[in-house]
CSV table of C-alpha atoms and ligand atoms in Angstrom, one decimal:
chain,number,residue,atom,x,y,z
A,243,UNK,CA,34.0,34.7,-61.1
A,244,UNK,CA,37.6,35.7,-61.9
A,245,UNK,CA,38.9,35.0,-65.1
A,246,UNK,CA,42.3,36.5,-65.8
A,247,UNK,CA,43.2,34.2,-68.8
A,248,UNK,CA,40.8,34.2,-71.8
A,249,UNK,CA,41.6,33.3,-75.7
A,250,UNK,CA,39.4,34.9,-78.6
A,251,UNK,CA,39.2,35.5,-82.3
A,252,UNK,CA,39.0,38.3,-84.0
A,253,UNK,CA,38.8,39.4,-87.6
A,254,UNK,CA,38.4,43.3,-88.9
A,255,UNK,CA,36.0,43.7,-91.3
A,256,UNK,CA,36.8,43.5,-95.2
A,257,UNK,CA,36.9,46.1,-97.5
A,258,UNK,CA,33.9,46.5,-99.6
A,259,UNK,CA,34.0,46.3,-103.4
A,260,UNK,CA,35.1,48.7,-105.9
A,261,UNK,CA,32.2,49.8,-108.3
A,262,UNK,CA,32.2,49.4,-112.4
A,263,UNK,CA,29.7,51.9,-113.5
A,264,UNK,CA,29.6,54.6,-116.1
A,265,UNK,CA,27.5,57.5,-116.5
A,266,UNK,CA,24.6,58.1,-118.6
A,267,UNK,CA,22.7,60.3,-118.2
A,268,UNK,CA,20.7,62.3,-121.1
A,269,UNK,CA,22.8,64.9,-122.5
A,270,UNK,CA,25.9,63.9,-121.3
A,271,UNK,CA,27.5,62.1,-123.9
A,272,UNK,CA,30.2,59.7,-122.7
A,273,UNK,CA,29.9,60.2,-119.3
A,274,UNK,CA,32.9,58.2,-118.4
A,275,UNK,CA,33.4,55.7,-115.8
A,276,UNK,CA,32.2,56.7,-112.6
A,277,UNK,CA,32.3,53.8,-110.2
A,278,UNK,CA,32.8,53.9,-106.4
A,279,UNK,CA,35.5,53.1,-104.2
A,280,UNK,CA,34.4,50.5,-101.4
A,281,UNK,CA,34.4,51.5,-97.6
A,282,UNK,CA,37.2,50.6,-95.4
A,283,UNK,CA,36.0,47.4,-92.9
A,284,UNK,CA,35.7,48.2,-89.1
A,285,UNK,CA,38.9,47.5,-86.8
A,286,UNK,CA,38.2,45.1,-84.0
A,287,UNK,CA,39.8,47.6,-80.9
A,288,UNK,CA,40.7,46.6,-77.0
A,289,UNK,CA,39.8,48.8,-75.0
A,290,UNK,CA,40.4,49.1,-71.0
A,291,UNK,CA,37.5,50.1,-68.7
A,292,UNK,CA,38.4,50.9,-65.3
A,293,UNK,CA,35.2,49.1,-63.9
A,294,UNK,CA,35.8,46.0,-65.4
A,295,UNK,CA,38.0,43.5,-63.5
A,296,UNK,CA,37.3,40.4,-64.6
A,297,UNK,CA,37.9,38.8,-68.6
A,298,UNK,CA,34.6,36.6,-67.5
A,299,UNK,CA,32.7,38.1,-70.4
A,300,UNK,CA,35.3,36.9,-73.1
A,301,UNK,CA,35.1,33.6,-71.4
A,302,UNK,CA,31.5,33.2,-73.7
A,303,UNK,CA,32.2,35.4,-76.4
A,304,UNK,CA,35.5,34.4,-78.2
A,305,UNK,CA,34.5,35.5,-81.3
A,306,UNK,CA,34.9,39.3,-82.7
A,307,UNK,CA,34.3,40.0,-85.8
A,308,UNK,CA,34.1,43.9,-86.9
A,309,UNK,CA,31.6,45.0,-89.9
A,310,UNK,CA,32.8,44.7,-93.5
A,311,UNK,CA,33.0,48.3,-95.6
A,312,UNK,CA,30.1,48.6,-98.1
A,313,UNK,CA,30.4,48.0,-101.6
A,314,UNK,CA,31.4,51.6,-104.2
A,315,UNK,CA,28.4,53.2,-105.8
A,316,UNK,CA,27.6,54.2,-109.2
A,317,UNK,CA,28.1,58.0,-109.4
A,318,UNK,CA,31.4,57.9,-107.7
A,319,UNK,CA,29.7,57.1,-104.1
A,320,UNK,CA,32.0,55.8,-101.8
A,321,UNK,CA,30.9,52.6,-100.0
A,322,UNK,CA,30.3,53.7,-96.2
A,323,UNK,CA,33.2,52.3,-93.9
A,324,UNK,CA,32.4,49.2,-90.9
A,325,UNK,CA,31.8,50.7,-87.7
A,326,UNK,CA,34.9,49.3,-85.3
A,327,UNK,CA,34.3,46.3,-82.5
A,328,UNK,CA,35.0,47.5,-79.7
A,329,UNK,CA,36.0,44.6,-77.2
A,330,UNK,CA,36.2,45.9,-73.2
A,331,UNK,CA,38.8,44.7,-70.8
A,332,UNK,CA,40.1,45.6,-67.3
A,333,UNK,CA,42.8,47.7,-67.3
A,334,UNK,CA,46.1,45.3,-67.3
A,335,UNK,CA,45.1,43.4,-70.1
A,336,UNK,CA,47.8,42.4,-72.1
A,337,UNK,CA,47.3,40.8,-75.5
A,338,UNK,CA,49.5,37.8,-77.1
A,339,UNK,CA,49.5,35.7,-80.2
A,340,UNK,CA,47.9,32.6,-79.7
A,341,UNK,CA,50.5,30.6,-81.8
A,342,UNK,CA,53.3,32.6,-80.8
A,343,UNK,CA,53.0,34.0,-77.1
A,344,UNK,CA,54.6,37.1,-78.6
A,345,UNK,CA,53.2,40.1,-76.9
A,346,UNK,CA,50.8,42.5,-79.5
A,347,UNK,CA,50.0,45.3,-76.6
A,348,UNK,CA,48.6,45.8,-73.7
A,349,UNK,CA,45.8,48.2,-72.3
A,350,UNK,CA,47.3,49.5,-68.7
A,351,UNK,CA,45.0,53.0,-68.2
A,352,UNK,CA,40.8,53.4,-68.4
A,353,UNK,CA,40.4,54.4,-72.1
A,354,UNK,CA,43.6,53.1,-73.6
A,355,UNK,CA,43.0,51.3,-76.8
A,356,UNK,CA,44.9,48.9,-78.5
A,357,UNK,CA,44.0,47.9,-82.2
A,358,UNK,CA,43.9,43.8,-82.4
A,359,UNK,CA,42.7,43.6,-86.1
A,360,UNK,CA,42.8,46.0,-88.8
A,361,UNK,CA,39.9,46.4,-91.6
A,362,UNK,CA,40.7,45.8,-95.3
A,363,UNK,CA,41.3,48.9,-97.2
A,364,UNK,CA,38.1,49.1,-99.8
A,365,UNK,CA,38.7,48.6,-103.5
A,366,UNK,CA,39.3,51.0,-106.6
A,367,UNK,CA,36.2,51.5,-108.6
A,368,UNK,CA,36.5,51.7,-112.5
A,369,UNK,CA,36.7,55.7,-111.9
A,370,UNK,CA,40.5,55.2,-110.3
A,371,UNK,CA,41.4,53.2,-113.6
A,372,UNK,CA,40.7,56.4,-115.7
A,373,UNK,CA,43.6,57.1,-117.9
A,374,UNK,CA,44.2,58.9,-121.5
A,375,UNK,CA,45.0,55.4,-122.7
A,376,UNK,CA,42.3,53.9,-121.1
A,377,UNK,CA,39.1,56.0,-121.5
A,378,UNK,CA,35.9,53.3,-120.3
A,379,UNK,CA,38.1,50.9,-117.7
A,380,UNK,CA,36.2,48.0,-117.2
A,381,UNK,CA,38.1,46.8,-114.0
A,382,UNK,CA,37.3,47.8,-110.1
A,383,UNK,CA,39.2,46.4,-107.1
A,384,UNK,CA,37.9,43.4,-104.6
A,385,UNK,CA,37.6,45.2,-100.8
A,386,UNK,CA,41.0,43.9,-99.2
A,387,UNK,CA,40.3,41.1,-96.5
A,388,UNK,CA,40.7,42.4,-93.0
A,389,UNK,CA,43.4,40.6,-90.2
A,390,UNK,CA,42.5,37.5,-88.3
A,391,UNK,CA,43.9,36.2,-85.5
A,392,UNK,CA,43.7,34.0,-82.7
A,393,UNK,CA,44.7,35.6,-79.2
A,394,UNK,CA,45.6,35.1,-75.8
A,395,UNK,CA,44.1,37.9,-73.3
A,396,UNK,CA,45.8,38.1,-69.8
A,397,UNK,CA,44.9,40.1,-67.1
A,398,UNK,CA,47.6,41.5,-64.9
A,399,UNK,CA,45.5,43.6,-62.4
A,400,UNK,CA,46.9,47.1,-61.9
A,401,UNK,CA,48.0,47.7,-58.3
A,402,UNK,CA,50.7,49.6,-56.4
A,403,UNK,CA,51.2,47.1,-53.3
A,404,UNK,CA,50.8,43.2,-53.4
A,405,UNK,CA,49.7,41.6,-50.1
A,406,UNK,CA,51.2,38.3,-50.3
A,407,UNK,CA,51.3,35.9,-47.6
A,408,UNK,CA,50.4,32.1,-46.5
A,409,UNK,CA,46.7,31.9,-46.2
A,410,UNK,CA,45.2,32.5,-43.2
A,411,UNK,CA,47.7,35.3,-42.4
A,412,UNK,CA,45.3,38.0,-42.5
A,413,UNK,CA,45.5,39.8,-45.9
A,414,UNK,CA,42.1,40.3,-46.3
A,415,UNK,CA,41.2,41.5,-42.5
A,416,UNK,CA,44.5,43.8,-43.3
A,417,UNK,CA,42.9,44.5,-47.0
A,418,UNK,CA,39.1,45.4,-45.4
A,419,UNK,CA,40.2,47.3,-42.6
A,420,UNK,CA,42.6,49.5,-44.7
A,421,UNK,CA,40.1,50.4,-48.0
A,422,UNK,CA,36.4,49.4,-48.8
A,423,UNK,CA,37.1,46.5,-50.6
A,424,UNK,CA,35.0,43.7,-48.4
A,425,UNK,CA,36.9,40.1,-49.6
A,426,UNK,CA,35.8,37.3,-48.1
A,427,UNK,CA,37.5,36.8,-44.2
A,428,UNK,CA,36.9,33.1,-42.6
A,429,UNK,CA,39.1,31.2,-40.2
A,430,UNK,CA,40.3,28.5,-42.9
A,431,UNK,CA,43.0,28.6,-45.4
A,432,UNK,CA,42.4,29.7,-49.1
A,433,UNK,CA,39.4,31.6,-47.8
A,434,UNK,CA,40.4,33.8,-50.9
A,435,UNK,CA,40.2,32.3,-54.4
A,436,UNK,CA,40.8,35.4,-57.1
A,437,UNK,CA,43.1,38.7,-56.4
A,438,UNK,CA,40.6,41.4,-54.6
A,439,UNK,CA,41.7,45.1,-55.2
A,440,UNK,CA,40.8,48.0,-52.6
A,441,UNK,CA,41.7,51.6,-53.1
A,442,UNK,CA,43.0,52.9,-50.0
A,443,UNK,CA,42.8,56.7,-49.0
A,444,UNK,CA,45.8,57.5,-46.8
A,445,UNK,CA,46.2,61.8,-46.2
A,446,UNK,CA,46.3,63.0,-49.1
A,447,UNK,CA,47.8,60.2,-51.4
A,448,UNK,CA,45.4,57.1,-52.8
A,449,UNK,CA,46.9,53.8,-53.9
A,450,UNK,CA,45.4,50.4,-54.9
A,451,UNK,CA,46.4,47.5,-52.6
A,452,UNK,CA,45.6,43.9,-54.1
A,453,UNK,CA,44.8,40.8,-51.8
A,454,UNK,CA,46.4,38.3,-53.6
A,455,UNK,CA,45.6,34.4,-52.9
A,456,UNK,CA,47.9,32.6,-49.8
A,457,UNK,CA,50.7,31.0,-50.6
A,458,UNK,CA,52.0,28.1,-49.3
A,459,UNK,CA,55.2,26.1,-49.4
A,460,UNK,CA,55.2,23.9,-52.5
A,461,UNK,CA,52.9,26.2,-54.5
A,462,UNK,CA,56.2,26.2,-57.1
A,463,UNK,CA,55.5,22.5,-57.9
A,464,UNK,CA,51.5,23.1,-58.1
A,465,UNK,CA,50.1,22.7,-54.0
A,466,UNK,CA,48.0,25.0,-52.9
A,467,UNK,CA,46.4,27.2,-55.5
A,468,UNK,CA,49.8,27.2,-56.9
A,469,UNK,CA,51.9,30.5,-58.1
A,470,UNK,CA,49.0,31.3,-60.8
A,471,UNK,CA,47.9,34.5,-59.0
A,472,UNK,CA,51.4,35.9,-58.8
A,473,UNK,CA,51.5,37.0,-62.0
A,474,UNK,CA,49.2,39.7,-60.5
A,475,UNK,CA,51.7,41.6,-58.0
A,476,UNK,CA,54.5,41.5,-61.2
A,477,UNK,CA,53.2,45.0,-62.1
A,478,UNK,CA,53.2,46.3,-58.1
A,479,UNK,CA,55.2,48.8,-57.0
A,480,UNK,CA,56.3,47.5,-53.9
A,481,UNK,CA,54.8,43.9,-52.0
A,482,UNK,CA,53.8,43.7,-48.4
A,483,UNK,CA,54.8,40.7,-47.0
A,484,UNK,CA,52.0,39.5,-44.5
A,485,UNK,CA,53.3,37.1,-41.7
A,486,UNK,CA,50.8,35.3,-39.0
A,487,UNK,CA,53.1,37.2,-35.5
A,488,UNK,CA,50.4,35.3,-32.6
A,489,UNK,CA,52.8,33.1,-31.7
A,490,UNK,CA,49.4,30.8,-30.4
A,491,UNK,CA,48.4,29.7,-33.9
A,492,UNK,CA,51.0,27.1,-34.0
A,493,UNK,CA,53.1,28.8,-36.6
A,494,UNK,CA,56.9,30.0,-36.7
A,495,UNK,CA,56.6,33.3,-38.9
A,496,UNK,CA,60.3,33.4,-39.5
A,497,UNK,CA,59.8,30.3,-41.2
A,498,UNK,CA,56.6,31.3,-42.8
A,499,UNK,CA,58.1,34.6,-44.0
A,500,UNK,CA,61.3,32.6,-45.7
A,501,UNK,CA,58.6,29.9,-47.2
A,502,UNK,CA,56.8,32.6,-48.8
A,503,UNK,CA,60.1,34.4,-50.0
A,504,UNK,CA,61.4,31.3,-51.5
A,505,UNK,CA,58.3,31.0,-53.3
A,506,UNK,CA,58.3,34.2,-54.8
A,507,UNK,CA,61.8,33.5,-56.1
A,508,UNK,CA,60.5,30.8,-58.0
A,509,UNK,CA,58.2,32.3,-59.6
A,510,UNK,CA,60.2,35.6,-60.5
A,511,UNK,CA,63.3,36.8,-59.1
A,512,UNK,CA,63.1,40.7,-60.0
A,513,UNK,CA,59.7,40.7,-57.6
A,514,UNK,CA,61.8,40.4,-54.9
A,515,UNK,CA,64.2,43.2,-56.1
A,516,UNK,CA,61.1,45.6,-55.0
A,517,UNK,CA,60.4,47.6,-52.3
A,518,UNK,CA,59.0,44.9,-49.3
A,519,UNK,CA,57.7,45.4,-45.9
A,520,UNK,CA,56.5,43.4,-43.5
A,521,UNK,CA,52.9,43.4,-41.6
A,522,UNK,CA,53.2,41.7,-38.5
A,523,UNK,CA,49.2,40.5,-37.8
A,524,UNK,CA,47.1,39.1,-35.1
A,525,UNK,CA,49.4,41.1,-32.3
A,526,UNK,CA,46.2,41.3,-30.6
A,527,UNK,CA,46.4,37.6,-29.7
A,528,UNK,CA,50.2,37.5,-28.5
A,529,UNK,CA,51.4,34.5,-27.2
A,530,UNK,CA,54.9,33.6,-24.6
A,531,UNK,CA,57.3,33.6,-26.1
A,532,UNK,CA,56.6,36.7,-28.3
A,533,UNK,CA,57.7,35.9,-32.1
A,534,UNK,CA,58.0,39.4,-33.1
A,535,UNK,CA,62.1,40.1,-32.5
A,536,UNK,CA,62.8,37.4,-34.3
A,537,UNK,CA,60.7,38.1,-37.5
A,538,UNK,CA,62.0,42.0,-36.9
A,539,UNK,CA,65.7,40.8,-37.2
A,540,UNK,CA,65.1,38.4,-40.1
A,541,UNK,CA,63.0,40.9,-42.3
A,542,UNK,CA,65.6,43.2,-41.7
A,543,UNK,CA,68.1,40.4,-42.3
A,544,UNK,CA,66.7,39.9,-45.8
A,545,UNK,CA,66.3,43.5,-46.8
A,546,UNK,CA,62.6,43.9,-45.9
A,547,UNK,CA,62.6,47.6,-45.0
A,548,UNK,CA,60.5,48.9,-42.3
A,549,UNK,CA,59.8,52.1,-44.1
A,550,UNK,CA,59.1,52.4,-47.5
A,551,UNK,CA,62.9,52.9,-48.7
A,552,UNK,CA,63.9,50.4,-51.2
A,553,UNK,CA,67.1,49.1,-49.8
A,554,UNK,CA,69.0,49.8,-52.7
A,555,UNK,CA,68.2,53.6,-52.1
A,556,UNK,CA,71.6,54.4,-51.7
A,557,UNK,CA,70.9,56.8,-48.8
A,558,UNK,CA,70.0,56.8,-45.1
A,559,UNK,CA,66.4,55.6,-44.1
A,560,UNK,CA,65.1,59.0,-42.0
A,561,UNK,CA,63.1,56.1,-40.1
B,89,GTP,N1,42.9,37.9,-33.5
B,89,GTP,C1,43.1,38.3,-34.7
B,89,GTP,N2,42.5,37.5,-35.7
B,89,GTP,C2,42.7,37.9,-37.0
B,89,GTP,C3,43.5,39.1,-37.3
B,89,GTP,N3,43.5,39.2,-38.7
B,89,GTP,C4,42.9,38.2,-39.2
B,89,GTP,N4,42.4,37.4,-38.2
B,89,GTP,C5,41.6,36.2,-38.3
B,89,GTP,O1,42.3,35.2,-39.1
B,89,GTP,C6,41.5,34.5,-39.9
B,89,GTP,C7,42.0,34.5,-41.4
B,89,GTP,O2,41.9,35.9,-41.8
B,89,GTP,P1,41.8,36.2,-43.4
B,89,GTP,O3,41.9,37.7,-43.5
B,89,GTP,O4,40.7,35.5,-44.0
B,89,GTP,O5,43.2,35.6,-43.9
B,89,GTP,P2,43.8,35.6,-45.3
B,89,GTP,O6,45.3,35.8,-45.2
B,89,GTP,O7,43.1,36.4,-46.2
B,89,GTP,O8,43.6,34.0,-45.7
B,89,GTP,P3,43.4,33.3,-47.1
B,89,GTP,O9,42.4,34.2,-47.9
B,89,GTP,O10,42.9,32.0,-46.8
B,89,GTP,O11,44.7,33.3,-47.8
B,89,GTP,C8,40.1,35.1,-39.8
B,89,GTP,O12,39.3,34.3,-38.9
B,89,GTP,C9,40.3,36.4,-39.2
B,89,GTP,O13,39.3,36.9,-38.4
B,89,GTP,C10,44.0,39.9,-36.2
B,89,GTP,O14,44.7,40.9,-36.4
B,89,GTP,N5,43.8,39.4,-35.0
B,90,MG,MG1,41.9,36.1,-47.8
């Protein structure tokens, strides 16, 4: 199941206790204080995996809490410090205050960390409190508490080019034939449910493509499976605008190509300020008349480059 939207708890781990001890030992008169300082509590750290795509797991586990720092010693012995939490994420993941919706970080690359909640420092033992006016201190530190906080995880998957379309347009026949990614292909709409990544090899150059959920007209105002999934092509570097170009399946894909524009506007205005192209599928089942002219002249119309040239390039397209 894909989850991109999870909340959790976390809490870093508290300092331990500063120690009061003094020394005494035979032959060593006045030994002096010699308490401990307490070990720093563990961090509780978010960390992206690349293998991970999905914040299912977090979905069951909402609460993190990292291991406290162990109490000073006698004999100046430093408590030993909480191991960190490490909690494991896709790459994408971005990480907000619950109460707040203010962003804290994000994860974007396999490996990058991101601290969520840091460990109390440990506490003084009566050793730090040695001074020439005060010769036997009596008084050691409580560990500090470590952070808590309630926060919102969202996935924004990591892709370079966003297939977009209404649903049954091909996008994931286009996504299965292009990569190895093997998303589900039936003759019904909403055939896909969750965004499906493939990596696709092209001469020397790889790049991820993301089959995103169709869209239909509406999905603004909730019909369809809505605009959820879009938030998923707002980290693409360009979108591929996939249009249904039979002609025999009953649809207009000039019309379906402006629905799905319009809909994209609602939901972000800078997505469409990206590179776009447009896949013109099912041209093995042409119909009369043929619809493509007319959806070549409005892609161009809108700016929908042929070639990968943002149209804002400033220069001439060599295609
Ligand atoms: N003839 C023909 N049929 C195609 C082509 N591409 C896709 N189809 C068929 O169109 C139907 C829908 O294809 P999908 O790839 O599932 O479409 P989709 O855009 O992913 O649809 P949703 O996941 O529902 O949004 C399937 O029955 C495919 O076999 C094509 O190039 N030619
Ligand atoms: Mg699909």
């Amino acid at each position: 199941m894909f989850v991109d939207r999870v909340k959790i708890f976390v809490k870093g781990g508290d300092g331990g206790r500063g120690c009061v001890s003094f020394r005494r030992e035979a032959y060593v008169p006045r030994g002096g204080p010699d308490g401990g300082v307490g070990g720093k509590g563990g961090d509780v750290v978010l960390q992206a995996i690349s293998h991970h795509n999905t914040l299912l797991p977090l979905r069951y586990h909402t609460e993190h809490r990292a291991e406290r720092g162990e109490h000073g010693g006698p004999g100046n012995r430093t408590g030993r410090s909480g191991a960190d939490l490490v909690v494991t994420v896709p790459p994408g993941t971005i990480a907000r205050h619950e109460a707040t919706g203010e962003a804290l970080g994000e994860v974007l690359h396999d490996g990058d960390r991101l601290v969520l909640a840091k460990g109390g420092r440990g506490g003084r033992g009566n050793r730090s409190f040695l001074s020439n006016s005060n010769r036997a201190p009596r008084e050691a530190e409580p560990g500090e508490t470590g952070e808590e906080r309630w926060l919102r995880l969202e996935l924004r998957l990591i892709a370079d080019v966003g297939l977009l379309g209404m649903p049954n347009a091909g996008k994931s026949t286009l996504l299965s034939r292009i990569s190895a990614a093997r998303p589900k292909i039936a003759d019904y709409p909403f055939t896909t449910l969750s965004p499906v990544l493939g990596v696709v090899e092209a001469g020397d150059t790889t790049f991820v493509a993301a089959d995103i959920p169709g869209i239909i007209e509406g999905a603004h105002a909730g019909a369809g499976l809505g605009l959820e999934f879009l938030r998923h092509v707002q980290r693409t570097r360009a979108l591929l605008l996939v249009v249904d170009a039979s002609g025999t399946s009953g649809r207009d894909p000039v019309a379906d190509l402006q629905a799905v524009r319009e809909e994209v506007v609602r939901f972000d205005p800078a997505l469409l300020q990206r590179p776009q192209m447009v896949a013109a599928t099912k041209r093995d089942a042409v119909g009369a008349p043929d619809p493509l002219p007319a959806l070549r002249r409005a892609a161009e119309a809108w700016g929908c480059a042929r070639c990968p040239c943002p149209p804002s390039a400033g220069r001439a397209c060599p295609s």
